[in-house]
PDB file of C-alpha atoms in Angstrom:
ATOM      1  CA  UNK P   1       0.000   0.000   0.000  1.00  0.00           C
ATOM      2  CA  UNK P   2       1.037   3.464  -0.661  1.00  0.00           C
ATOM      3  CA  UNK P   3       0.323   6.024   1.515  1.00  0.00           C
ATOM      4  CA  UNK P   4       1.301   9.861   0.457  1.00  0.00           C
ATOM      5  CA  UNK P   5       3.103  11.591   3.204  1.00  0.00           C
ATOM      6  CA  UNK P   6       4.658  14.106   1.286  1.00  0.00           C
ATOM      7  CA  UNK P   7       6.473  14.963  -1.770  1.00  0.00           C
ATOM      8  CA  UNK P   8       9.690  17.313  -2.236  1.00  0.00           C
ATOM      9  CA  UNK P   9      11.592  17.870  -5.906  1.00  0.00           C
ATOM     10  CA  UNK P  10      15.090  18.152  -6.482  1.00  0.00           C
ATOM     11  CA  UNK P  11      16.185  20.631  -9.214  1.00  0.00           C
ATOM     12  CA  UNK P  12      18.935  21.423 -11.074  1.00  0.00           C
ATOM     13  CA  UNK P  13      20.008  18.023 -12.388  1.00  0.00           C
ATOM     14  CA  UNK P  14      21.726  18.686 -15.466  1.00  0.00           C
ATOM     15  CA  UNK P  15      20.367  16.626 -18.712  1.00  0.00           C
ATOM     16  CA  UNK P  16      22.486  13.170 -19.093  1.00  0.00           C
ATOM     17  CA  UNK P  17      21.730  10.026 -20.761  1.00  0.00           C
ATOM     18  CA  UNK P  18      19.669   8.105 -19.374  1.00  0.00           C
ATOM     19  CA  UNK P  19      21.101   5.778 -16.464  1.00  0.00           C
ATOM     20  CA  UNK P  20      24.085   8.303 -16.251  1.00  0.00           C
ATOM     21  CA  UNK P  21      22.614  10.761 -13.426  1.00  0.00           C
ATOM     22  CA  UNK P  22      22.873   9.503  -9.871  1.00  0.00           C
ATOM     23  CA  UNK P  23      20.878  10.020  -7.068  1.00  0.00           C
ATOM     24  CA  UNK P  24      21.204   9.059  -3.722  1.00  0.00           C
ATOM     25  CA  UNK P  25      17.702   8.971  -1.632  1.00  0.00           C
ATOM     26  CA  UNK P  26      17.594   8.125   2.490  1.00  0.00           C
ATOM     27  CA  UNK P  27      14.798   7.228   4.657  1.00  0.00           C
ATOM     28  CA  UNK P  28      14.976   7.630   8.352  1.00  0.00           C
ATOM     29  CA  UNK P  29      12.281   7.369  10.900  1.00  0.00           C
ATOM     30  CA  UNK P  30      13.243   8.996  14.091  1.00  0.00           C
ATOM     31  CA  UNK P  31      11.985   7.492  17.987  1.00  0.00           C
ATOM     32  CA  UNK P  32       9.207  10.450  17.349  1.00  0.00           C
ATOM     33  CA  UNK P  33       8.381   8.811  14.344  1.00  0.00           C
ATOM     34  CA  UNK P  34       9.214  11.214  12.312  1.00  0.00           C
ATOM     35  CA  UNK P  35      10.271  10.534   8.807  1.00  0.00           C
ATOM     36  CA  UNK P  36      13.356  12.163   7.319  1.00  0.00           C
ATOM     37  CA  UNK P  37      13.591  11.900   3.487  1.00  0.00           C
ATOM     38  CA  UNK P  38      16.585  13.471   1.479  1.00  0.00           C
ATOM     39  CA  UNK P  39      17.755  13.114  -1.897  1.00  0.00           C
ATOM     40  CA  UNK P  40      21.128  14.210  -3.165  1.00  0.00           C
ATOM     41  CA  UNK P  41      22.500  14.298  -7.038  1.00  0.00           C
ATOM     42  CA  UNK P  42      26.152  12.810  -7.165  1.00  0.00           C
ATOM     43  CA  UNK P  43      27.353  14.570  -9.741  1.00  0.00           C
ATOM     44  CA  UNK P  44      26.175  18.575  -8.981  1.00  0.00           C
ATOM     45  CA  UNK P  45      25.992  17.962  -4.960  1.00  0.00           C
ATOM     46  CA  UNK P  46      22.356  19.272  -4.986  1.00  0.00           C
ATOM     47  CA  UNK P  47      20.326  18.031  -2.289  1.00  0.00           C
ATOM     48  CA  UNK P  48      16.977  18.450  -0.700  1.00  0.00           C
ATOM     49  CA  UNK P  49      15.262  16.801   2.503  1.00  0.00           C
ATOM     50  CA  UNK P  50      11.704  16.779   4.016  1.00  0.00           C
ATOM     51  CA  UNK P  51      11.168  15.915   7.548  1.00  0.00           C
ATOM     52  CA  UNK P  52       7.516  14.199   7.571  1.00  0.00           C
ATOM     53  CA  UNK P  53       5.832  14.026  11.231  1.00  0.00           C
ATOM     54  CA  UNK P  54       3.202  11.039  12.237  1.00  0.00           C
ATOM     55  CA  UNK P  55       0.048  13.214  11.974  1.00  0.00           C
ATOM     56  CA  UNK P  56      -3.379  12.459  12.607  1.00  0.00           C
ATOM     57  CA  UNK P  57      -4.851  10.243   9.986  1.00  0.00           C
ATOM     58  CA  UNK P  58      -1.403   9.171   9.055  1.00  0.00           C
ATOM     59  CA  UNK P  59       0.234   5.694  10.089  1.00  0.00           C
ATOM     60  CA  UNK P  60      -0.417   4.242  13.478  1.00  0.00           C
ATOM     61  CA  UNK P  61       2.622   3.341  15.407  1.00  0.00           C
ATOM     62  CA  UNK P  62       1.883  -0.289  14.676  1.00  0.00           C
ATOM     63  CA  UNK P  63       1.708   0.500  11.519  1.00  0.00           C
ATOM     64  CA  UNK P  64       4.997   1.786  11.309  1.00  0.00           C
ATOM     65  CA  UNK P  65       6.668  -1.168  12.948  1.00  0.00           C
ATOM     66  CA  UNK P  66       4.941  -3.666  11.063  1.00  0.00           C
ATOM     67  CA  UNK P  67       6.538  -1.933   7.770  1.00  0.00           C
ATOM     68  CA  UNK P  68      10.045  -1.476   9.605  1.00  0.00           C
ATOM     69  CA  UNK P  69       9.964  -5.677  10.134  1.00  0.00           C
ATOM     70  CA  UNK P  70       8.509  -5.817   6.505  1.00  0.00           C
ATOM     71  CA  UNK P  71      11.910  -4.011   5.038  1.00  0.00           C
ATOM     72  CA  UNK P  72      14.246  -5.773   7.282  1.00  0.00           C
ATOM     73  CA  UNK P  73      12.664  -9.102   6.330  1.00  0.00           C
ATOM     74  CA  UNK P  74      12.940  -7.822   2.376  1.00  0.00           C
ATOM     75  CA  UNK P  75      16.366  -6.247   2.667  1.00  0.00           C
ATOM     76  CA  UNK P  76      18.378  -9.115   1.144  1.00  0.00           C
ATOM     77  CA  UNK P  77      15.643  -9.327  -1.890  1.00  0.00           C
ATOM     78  CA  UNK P  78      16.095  -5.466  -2.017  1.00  0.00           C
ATOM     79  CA  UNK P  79      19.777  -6.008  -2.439  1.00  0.00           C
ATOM     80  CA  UNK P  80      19.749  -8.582  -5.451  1.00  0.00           C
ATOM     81  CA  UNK P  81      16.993  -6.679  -6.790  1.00  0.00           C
ATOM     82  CA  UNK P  82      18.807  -3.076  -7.305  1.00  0.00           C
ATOM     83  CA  UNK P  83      22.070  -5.308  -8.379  1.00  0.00           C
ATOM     84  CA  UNK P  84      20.047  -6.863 -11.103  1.00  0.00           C
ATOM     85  CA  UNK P  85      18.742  -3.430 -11.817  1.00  0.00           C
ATOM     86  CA  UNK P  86      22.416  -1.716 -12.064  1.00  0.00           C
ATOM     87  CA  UNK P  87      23.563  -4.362 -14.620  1.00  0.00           C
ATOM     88  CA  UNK P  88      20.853  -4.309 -16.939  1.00  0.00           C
ATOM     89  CA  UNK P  89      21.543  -0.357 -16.677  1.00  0.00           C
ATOM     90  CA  UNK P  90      25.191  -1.134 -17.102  1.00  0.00           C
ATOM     91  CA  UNK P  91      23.658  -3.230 -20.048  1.00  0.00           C
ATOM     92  CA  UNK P  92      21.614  -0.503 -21.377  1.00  0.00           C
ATOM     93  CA  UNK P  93      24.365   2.365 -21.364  1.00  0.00           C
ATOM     94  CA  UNK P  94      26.942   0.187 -23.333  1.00  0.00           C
ATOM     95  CA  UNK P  95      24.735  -0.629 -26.361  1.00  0.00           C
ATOM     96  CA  UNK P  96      23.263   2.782 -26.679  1.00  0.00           C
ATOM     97  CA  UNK P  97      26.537   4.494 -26.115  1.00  0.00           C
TER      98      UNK P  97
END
């Protein structure tokens, strides 16, 4: 399920071919339960962040555990899954380039 918490944009990213630009995005939830979001571009050093807080009508506390165990449970999947990703980029970039 998705839930929309809140959205930011990051700017500024130069045009490259596609798979070149790099972006680094970080989720953190705080012991407030407060959600820390930032996104950074490698290659210019532009960032931006959003701190999200738990507000009414938002996730319940158990909700937010019973993702946390969900994404520790996944995080080896996760792993293979953005390797697979990165080669068939790797893929992509060398027969279009």
């Amino acid at each position: 399920d998705n839930n929309m918490l809140g959205k930011f944009q990051l700017d500024g990213i130069a045009p490259a071919p596609r798979g070149v630009p790099q972006i680094e995005v970080s989720f953190d939830i705080d012991f407030n339960g407060i959600m820390h979001v930032a996104a950074t571009d490698k290659a210019s050093n532009k960032s931006t962040k959003i701190a999200i807080a738990n507000e009414e009508g938002r996730l319940s506390g158990e909700d937010i555990e019973r993702m946390l165990q969900e994404a520790a449970r996944n995080k080896e999947e996760d792993a293979r899954h953005r390797k697979r990703v990165e080669a068939k980029n790797a893929l992509e970039n060398y027969a279009y380039s």
